[in-house]
Structures are given as C-alpha cells and as structure tokens.
CSV table of C-alpha atoms in Angstrom, one decimal:
chain,number,residue,atom,x,y,z
A,840,UNK,CA,197.8,87.4,219.5
A,841,UNK,CA,197.3,84.6,216.9
A,842,UNK,CA,199.6,86.5,214.4
A,843,UNK,CA,202.3,86.8,217.1
A,844,UNK,CA,202.2,83.0,217.7
A,845,UNK,CA,202.4,82.2,214.0
A,846,UNK,CA,205.3,84.6,213.5
A,847,UNK,CA,207.2,83.0,216.5
A,848,UNK,CA,206.7,79.5,215.1
A,849,UNK,CA,207.9,80.7,211.7
A,850,UNK,CA,211.0,82.3,213.2
A,851,UNK,CA,211.8,79.2,215.3
A,852,UNK,CA,211.4,76.9,212.2
A,853,UNK,CA,213.7,79.1,210.2
A,854,UNK,CA,216.4,79.1,212.9
A,855,UNK,CA,216.2,75.3,213.2
A,856,UNK,CA,216.7,74.9,209.4
A,857,UNK,CA,219.8,77.2,209.5
A,858,UNK,CA,221.2,75.2,212.5
A,859,UNK,CA,220.7,71.9,210.7
A,860,UNK,CA,222.4,73.3,207.6
A,861,UNK,CA,225.4,74.5,209.6
A,862,UNK,CA,225.7,71.1,211.3
A,863,UNK,CA,225.6,69.3,208.0
A,864,UNK,CA,228.3,71.7,206.5
A,865,UNK,CA,230.5,71.1,209.6
A,866,UNK,CA,230.1,67.4,209.3
A,867,UNK,CA,231.1,67.5,205.6
A,868,UNK,CA,234.2,69.5,206.4
A,869,UNK,CA,235.2,66.9,209.0
A,870,UNK,CA,234.7,64.0,206.6
A,871,UNK,CA,236.6,65.8,203.9
A,872,UNK,CA,239.5,66.5,206.3
A,873,UNK,CA,239.6,62.8,207.2
A,874,UNK,CA,239.4,61.7,203.6
A,875,UNK,CA,241.8,58.9,202.7
A,876,UNK,CA,242.5,56.3,200.0
A,877,UNK,CA,241.6,52.7,200.8
A,878,UNK,CA,243.6,49.9,199.2
A,879,UNK,CA,241.9,46.5,199.2
A,880,UNK,CA,244.3,43.6,198.4
A,881,UNK,CA,243.3,40.4,196.7
A,882,UNK,CA,243.4,38.6,200.1
A,883,UNK,CA,240.8,41.1,201.4
A,884,UNK,CA,243.2,42.9,203.7
A,885,UNK,CA,242.7,46.7,203.7
A,886,UNK,CA,245.4,49.5,203.8
A,887,UNK,CA,244.5,53.0,204.8
A,888,UNK,CA,246.8,55.1,202.6
A,889,UNK,CA,247.6,58.1,200.5
A,890,UNK,CA,248.4,56.9,197.0
A,891,UNK,CA,251.3,58.9,195.5
A,892,UNK,CA,252.0,57.0,192.3
A,893,UNK,CA,250.5,54.3,190.1
A,894,UNK,CA,252.6,52.5,187.4
A,895,UNK,CA,251.7,49.5,185.3
A,896,UNK,CA,253.7,47.4,187.7
A,897,UNK,CA,253.1,48.8,191.2
A,898,UNK,CA,251.3,51.3,193.4
A,899,UNK,CA,253.3,53.5,195.6
A,900,UNK,CA,251.7,54.9,198.8
A,901,UNK,CA,252.3,56.4,202.2
A,902,UNK,CA,250.4,55.1,205.3
A,903,UNK,CA,247.5,57.4,206.2
A,904,UNK,CA,248.6,57.3,209.8
A,905,UNK,CA,252.1,58.4,208.9
A,906,UNK,CA,252.0,60.7,205.8
A,907,UNK,CA,255.6,61.9,206.4
A,908,UNK,CA,256.9,58.4,206.7
A,909,UNK,CA,258.4,56.0,204.1
A,910,UNK,CA,256.9,55.3,200.7
A,911,UNK,CA,255.6,51.7,200.4
A,912,UNK,CA,255.4,49.7,197.1
A,913,UNK,CA,252.6,47.2,196.4
A,914,UNK,CA,252.5,45.1,193.2
A,915,UNK,CA,249.4,45.7,191.0
A,916,UNK,CA,248.9,41.9,190.9
A,917,UNK,CA,248.2,42.0,194.7
A,918,UNK,CA,245.5,44.7,194.5
A,919,UNK,CA,241.8,44.1,194.1
A,920,UNK,CA,240.7,47.7,194.0
A,921,UNK,CA,241.4,51.2,195.4
A,922,UNK,CA,238.7,53.4,196.9
A,923,UNK,CA,239.9,57.0,196.5
A,924,UNK,CA,239.2,59.8,198.9
A,925,UNK,CA,236.8,61.4,196.3
A,926,UNK,CA,234.7,58.3,196.3
A,927,UNK,CA,235.9,56.9,193.0
A,928,UNK,CA,236.8,53.2,192.8
A,929,UNK,CA,239.5,51.7,190.5
A,930,UNK,CA,239.6,48.0,190.1
A,931,UNK,CA,242.9,46.2,189.3
A,932,UNK,CA,241.5,42.6,189.0
A,933,UNK,CA,238.9,41.7,186.4
A,934,UNK,CA,235.6,40.5,187.8
A,935,UNK,CA,234.3,37.2,186.6
A,936,UNK,CA,231.5,37.7,184.1
A,937,UNK,CA,228.5,35.4,183.9
A,938,UNK,CA,226.7,35.3,180.5
A,939,UNK,CA,223.3,36.8,180.7
A,940,UNK,CA,220.3,34.4,180.1
A,941,UNK,CA,217.6,35.9,178.0
A,942,UNK,CA,214.2,35.9,179.7
A,943,UNK,CA,211.1,34.4,177.8
A,944,UNK,CA,207.8,35.8,179.2
A,945,UNK,CA,205.1,33.1,179.7
A,946,UNK,CA,201.8,33.5,177.9
A,947,UNK,CA,198.8,32.9,180.2
A,948,UNK,CA,196.5,30.0,179.1
A,949,UNK,CA,193.5,31.1,177.0
A,950,UNK,CA,194.9,34.6,176.3
A,951,UNK,CA,195.1,35.6,172.7
A,952,UNK,CA,198.6,36.1,171.5
A,953,UNK,CA,199.7,39.7,171.2
A,954,UNK,CA,201.7,41.0,168.3
A,955,UNK,CA,205.4,40.5,169.0
A,956,UNK,CA,207.2,43.6,170.2
A,957,UNK,CA,210.4,44.6,168.5
A,958,UNK,CA,213.3,42.3,169.4
A,959,UNK,CA,215.2,43.5,172.4
A,960,UNK,CA,218.8,44.5,171.7
A,961,UNK,CA,221.4,42.1,172.9
A,962,UNK,CA,223.0,43.3,176.1
A,963,UNK,CA,226.2,45.2,175.6
A,964,UNK,CA,229.2,43.4,177.1
A,965,UNK,CA,231.4,45.8,179.1
A,966,UNK,CA,235.1,45.6,178.4
A,967,UNK,CA,237.0,43.8,181.0
A,968,UNK,CA,239.4,46.0,183.1
A,969,UNK,CA,242.9,46.3,181.7
A,970,UNK,CA,245.2,43.6,183.1
A,971,UNK,CA,248.7,44.7,183.7
A,972,UNK,CA,251.5,42.1,183.5
A,973,UNK,CA,254.2,42.9,186.0
A,974,UNK,CA,257.6,43.1,184.3
A,975,UNK,CA,260.4,40.9,185.4
A,976,UNK,CA,263.9,42.5,185.4
A,977,UNK,CA,267.4,41.2,184.8
A,978,UNK,CA,270.6,42.2,186.5
A,979,UNK,CA,272.4,44.7,184.3
A,980,UNK,CA,269.2,45.9,182.7
A,981,UNK,CA,268.6,49.7,182.2
A,982,UNK,CA,265.7,50.9,184.3
A,983,UNK,CA,263.7,54.0,183.3
A,984,UNK,CA,260.4,54.7,185.0
A,985,UNK,CA,258.8,58.1,185.8
A,986,UNK,CA,262.1,59.9,185.4
A,987,UNK,CA,264.0,57.5,187.6
A,988,UNK,CA,267.0,56.0,185.7
A,989,UNK,CA,269.6,53.5,186.7
A,990,UNK,CA,270.9,50.0,186.1
A,991,UNK,CA,269.3,47.0,188.0
A,992,UNK,CA,271.9,45.7,190.4
A,993,UNK,CA,269.8,43.6,192.9
A,994,UNK,CA,266.5,41.8,192.6
A,995,UNK,CA,263.8,40.2,194.7
A,996,UNK,CA,263.0,36.5,194.2
A,997,UNK,CA,260.0,37.4,191.8
A,998,UNK,CA,262.4,39.7,189.8
A,999,UNK,CA,259.8,42.4,189.9
A,1000,UNK,CA,261.5,44.7,192.4
A,1001,UNK,CA,265.0,45.4,193.6
A,1002,UNK,CA,267.7,48.0,193.6
A,1003,UNK,CA,269.1,50.2,190.8
A,1004,UNK,CA,272.5,51.9,190.9
A,1005,UNK,CA,273.1,55.4,189.6
A,1006,UNK,CA,274.5,55.9,186.1
A,1007,UNK,CA,277.2,58.3,187.4
A,1008,UNK,CA,279.8,58.2,190.1
A,1009,UNK,CA,282.1,60.7,191.9
A,1010,UNK,CA,285.1,61.0,194.2
A,1011,UNK,CA,284.0,62.4,197.6
A,1012,UNK,CA,284.9,62.0,201.2
A,1013,UNK,CA,282.5,60.2,203.6
A,1014,UNK,CA,282.7,63.2,206.0
A,1015,UNK,CA,284.7,66.3,206.4
A,1016,UNK,CA,285.8,65.8,210.1
A,1017,UNK,CA,289.5,65.4,210.9
A,1018,UNK,CA,291.5,65.2,214.1
A,1019,UNK,CA,290.9,66.3,216.7
A,1020,UNK,CA,287.2,66.6,215.7
A,1021,UNK,CA,286.6,63.0,214.6
A,1022,UNK,CA,283.2,61.7,215.5
A,1023,UNK,CA,280.8,58.7,215.2
A,1024,UNK,CA,277.5,59.5,213.4
A,1025,UNK,CA,275.9,56.1,214.3
A,1026,UNK,CA,275.7,54.8,210.8
A,1027,UNK,CA,276.7,51.3,211.7
A,1028,UNK,CA,274.1,49.2,209.8
A,1029,UNK,CA,275.8,46.7,207.5
A,1030,UNK,CA,272.7,45.8,205.4
A,1031,UNK,CA,270.4,48.9,205.4
A,1032,UNK,CA,271.9,51.9,203.7
A,1033,UNK,CA,268.6,53.9,203.9
A,1034,UNK,CA,268.7,53.3,207.6
A,1035,UNK,CA,272.2,54.7,207.8
A,1036,UNK,CA,271.0,57.8,205.8
A,1037,UNK,CA,268.3,58.3,208.4
A,1038,UNK,CA,270.8,58.0,211.3
A,1039,UNK,CA,273.1,60.6,209.6
A,1040,UNK,CA,270.1,62.9,209.1
A,1041,UNK,CA,269.3,62.6,212.8
A,1042,UNK,CA,272.9,63.2,213.8
A,1043,UNK,CA,273.0,66.4,211.6
A,1044,UNK,CA,269.8,67.7,213.3
A,1045,UNK,CA,270.9,66.9,216.8
A,1046,UNK,CA,274.4,68.6,216.4
A,1047,UNK,CA,273.4,71.6,214.4
A,1048,UNK,CA,275.5,70.4,211.4
A,1049,UNK,CA,274.8,70.4,207.6
A,1050,UNK,CA,274.7,67.8,204.8
A,1051,UNK,CA,277.8,69.5,203.5
A,1052,UNK,CA,279.6,67.9,206.4
A,1053,UNK,CA,278.8,64.5,204.9
A,1054,UNK,CA,279.6,65.0,201.1
A,1055,UNK,CA,279.0,61.3,200.0
A,1056,UNK,CA,275.6,61.2,201.7
A,1057,UNK,CA,274.6,64.7,200.3
A,1058,UNK,CA,275.5,63.7,196.7
A,1059,UNK,CA,273.2,60.7,196.9
A,1060,UNK,CA,270.4,62.6,198.7
A,1061,UNK,CA,270.5,65.4,196.1
A,1062,UNK,CA,269.5,62.9,193.4
A,1063,UNK,CA,266.0,63.0,194.8
A,1064,UNK,CA,263.5,61.0,196.9
A,1065,UNK,CA,264.6,57.4,197.6
A,1066,UNK,CA,268.3,57.6,196.6
A,1067,UNK,CA,270.8,56.7,199.3
A,1068,UNK,CA,274.4,55.6,199.9
A,1069,UNK,CA,274.4,51.8,200.1
A,1070,UNK,CA,275.5,49.9,203.2
A,1071,UNK,CA,278.6,47.6,202.9
A,1072,UNK,CA,276.6,44.4,202.5
A,1073,UNK,CA,274.5,46.0,199.8
A,1074,UNK,CA,277.7,47.0,198.0
A,1075,UNK,CA,279.2,43.5,198.3
A,1076,UNK,CA,276.0,42.0,196.7
A,1077,UNK,CA,276.2,44.5,193.9
A,1078,UNK,CA,279.8,43.5,193.3
A,1079,UNK,CA,278.9,39.8,193.1
A,1080,UNK,CA,276.0,40.5,190.8
A,1081,UNK,CA,278.2,42.8,188.6
A,1082,UNK,CA,280.5,39.7,188.1
A,1083,UNK,CA,277.6,37.4,187.2
A,1084,UNK,CA,276.7,36.3,190.7
A,1085,UNK,CA,280.1,35.1,191.9
A,1086,UNK,CA,283.7,36.2,192.2
A,1087,UNK,CA,285.2,32.7,192.1
A,1088,UNK,CA,285.9,33.1,188.4
A,1089,UNK,CA,285.9,36.0,185.9
A,1090,UNK,CA,282.6,36.6,183.9
A,1091,UNK,CA,283.5,39.2,181.3
A,1092,UNK,CA,280.1,38.8,179.6
A,1093,UNK,CA,278.2,39.8,182.7
A,1094,UNK,CA,280.4,42.8,183.4
A,1095,UNK,CA,280.2,44.0,179.8
A,1096,UNK,CA,276.3,43.8,179.9
A,1097,UNK,CA,276.3,45.8,183.1
A,1098,UNK,CA,278.8,48.4,181.8
A,1099,UNK,CA,277.1,48.7,178.4
A,1100,UNK,CA,273.8,49.5,180.1
A,1101,UNK,CA,275.6,52.3,182.0
A,1102,UNK,CA,277.6,53.7,179.1
A,1103,UNK,CA,274.8,53.4,176.5
A,1104,UNK,CA,272.5,55.6,178.7
A,1105,UNK,CA,275.0,58.4,179.4
A,1106,UNK,CA,276.6,56.9,182.4
A,1107,UNK,CA,280.1,55.7,183.4
A,1108,UNK,CA,281.4,52.1,183.6
A,1109,UNK,CA,282.0,50.6,187.1
A,1110,UNK,CA,285.6,50.8,188.3
A,1111,UNK,CA,287.2,47.5,189.3
A,1112,UNK,CA,290.4,49.0,190.6
A,1113,UNK,CA,289.2,51.7,193.0
A,1114,UNK,CA,287.2,51.2,196.2
A,1115,UNK,CA,283.7,52.5,196.7
A,1116,UNK,CA,282.5,54.1,200.0
A,1117,UNK,CA,279.7,52.4,201.8
A,1118,UNK,CA,277.4,54.2,204.3
A,1119,UNK,CA,278.6,51.8,207.0
A,1120,UNK,CA,281.1,53.4,209.4
A,1121,UNK,CA,283.6,51.4,211.4
A,1122,UNK,CA,284.4,54.0,214.1
A,1123,UNK,CA,285.0,57.7,214.5
A,1124,UNK,CA,287.9,57.6,211.9
A,1125,UNK,CA,287.1,55.0,209.2
A,1126,UNK,CA,284.2,53.7,207.1
A,1127,UNK,CA,284.0,50.4,205.2
A,1128,UNK,CA,284.7,50.3,201.4
A,1129,UNK,CA,284.7,47.6,198.7
A,1130,UNK,CA,285.5,47.1,195.1
A,1131,UNK,CA,283.9,45.3,192.1
A,1132,UNK,CA,287.0,43.2,191.1
A,1133,UNK,CA,287.3,39.4,191.6
A,1134,UNK,CA,290.5,39.5,193.8
A,1135,UNK,CA,290.2,39.7,197.6
A,1136,UNK,CA,290.2,41.5,200.0
A,1137,UNK,CA,286.7,42.7,199.2
A,1138,UNK,CA,286.4,44.9,202.3
A,1139,UNK,CA,288.8,47.4,203.8
A,1140,UNK,CA,288.5,50.4,206.2
A,1141,UNK,CA,289.5,53.8,204.9
A,1142,UNK,CA,289.6,57.2,206.7
A,1143,UNK,CA,286.3,59.0,206.2
A,1144,UNK,CA,288.0,62.3,205.1
A,1145,UNK,CA,289.7,60.6,202.1
A,1146,UNK,CA,288.1,60.9,198.7
A,1147,UNK,CA,286.9,57.6,197.2
A,1148,UNK,CA,284.3,56.6,194.6
A,1149,UNK,CA,280.6,57.0,195.5
A,1150,UNK,CA,277.5,55.6,193.7
A,1151,UNK,CA,273.9,56.0,194.8
A,1152,UNK,CA,271.2,53.3,194.8
A,1153,UNK,CA,267.4,53.4,194.9
A,1154,UNK,CA,264.8,50.7,195.5
A,1155,UNK,CA,262.1,50.1,192.9
C-alpha cells in the first residue's frame, strides 16, 4: 500500500513538471510572436515599431500596429536608444560620464598597519558611443544612399530631409484610356503625389485594371519602394528650385549645377521646353503638366493619353 502511494505521488509530481514546462514554452512562443522594436526618443516618447533601416543620418521604420503601412523616417539626433525585439539595446546619444573617485580605506585606531596591497589598476574608461552628425543637403546635390540615387530637388527647413528626382526621364502617357472610355481615377491631390499613387492603386484594384493602364505611374512605381509621380504643386516647387528658387529672373548657375549633377552621374538634363506630367488629374480627359523654364504659363492641362515627359521623385 505504501509503495502504491509513493508511486502515485511520483507520477503526479512528474505530470505537474511537464505541464509547467509546456506552459512556459507556450508563454515564450507568445512573447516571441509579439516581439517588437521600441524606439525611445530624446524627449522620452516611445514608438512601438519594426526598424527596417539605419543610416548615419536617420532610422527608417514601420509602425508595429501597421507593418504593411508607410515607412517613417526619424533623425538619429532625435533618438535616445532602440530596444530591439531580441533584447539588445543600441544607444544613439552619449551618456554623461562622471569621473570615478578613488576610495581610500580608513585604518582603525590602534591597529597595526598592514603591508600595502598592490596598487589597484586605474578604471578603464569606456569609449563613448559614436555620435553621428546629420548631413545637411543642398538643392542640386547628388544623393546616393543605400542604392537610392537622385538629385536633391526639395528640402525641409533643417536641410536634412527632402525630395530627390530621378536621374532619368521618359515620354509616356498618363493613362491609356480614350473616348468613349475616358474615366476619373480620383488622383486629384495637388500637393501629395504619393497620395495620388495610392488612389490610382485603389482604382486599379476596384476596377480589375492593371498598372499598364497607367504608364507614367507604372514607370515611377517600377523604380522601387518610395518612388512616385509628383503632384502638380511638387513639380512647380521643383521648377522654382531648379531655377535657383525663383523664376523672376534667369539663374543659369543654379540650372547648370542641377543639370551637372544629373549628367555627371549617368542621368539626363532637365528639359526646359517640354512639359512634365504630374500625378494630379483635372478631369476624365486631362491631367496637369508644368515645365522648368522661366516663362509662363507654368501650368497647362494636357490629355492623359498624350505622351509627355515623366520624372519620378522619392522622399529621403
């Protein structure tokens, strides 16, 4: 009888251990599935994210709650540290170091002095984390980062981010639809070319169409992630910047700097005589276009099925 009781207790204890191990394994699996990167900014705000790219200037990431959404860019200077999903922590801001004060042990009163121990080695100072200096760009400067190449055509106020334009250009129609099949795709935003690209993508999906039906958009999209056909106001700003920031007078030096950056890196100079298609449509028949010359009119409407120049842009 006593042996049966002992055997039952042993069996129960073994089963409990196996159950606990299974629960721990399941919990680890859940935690792993929910793993995410945590970006902590210098102002202590936190961003739950999936980091996709780190450069000396910026960190690119997608929000953890929307992994298929847009890619965001955060300057390295605004980041304190990143806690990665595997538990590793990378600091981007050097911590303040306080010099160590050597400790001198007190000798009790009346106690015979003891032979001095070997001198302690001086504490080894750890090297401060590398500090990256964010680059400031200029209009007309060649941009080459992580395989992305173009010429800077728009800048933010801090000159660290902006827009680049493709080195090449091509003659293409905005869309292939003609009478009686003219249609409005909904790409009516004047300032957000990427937004127009998303509207065209939705229109294609809803109407069982293909990107081949929108050649100008397809050419920009085929350049890779982030490239798009600029909106009309973006193209107008590019035209002003190409001419030195104004079209009131001719600035050949600014244009030459811009064109040299294109040509010297295997691209083609901007055309001042031919209109460029924007992604902004006027109606079912026409889309807005502009040129880079100094003489108005700067904006005219052209049938979408006609072939005009196309350049792609990308944010950085």
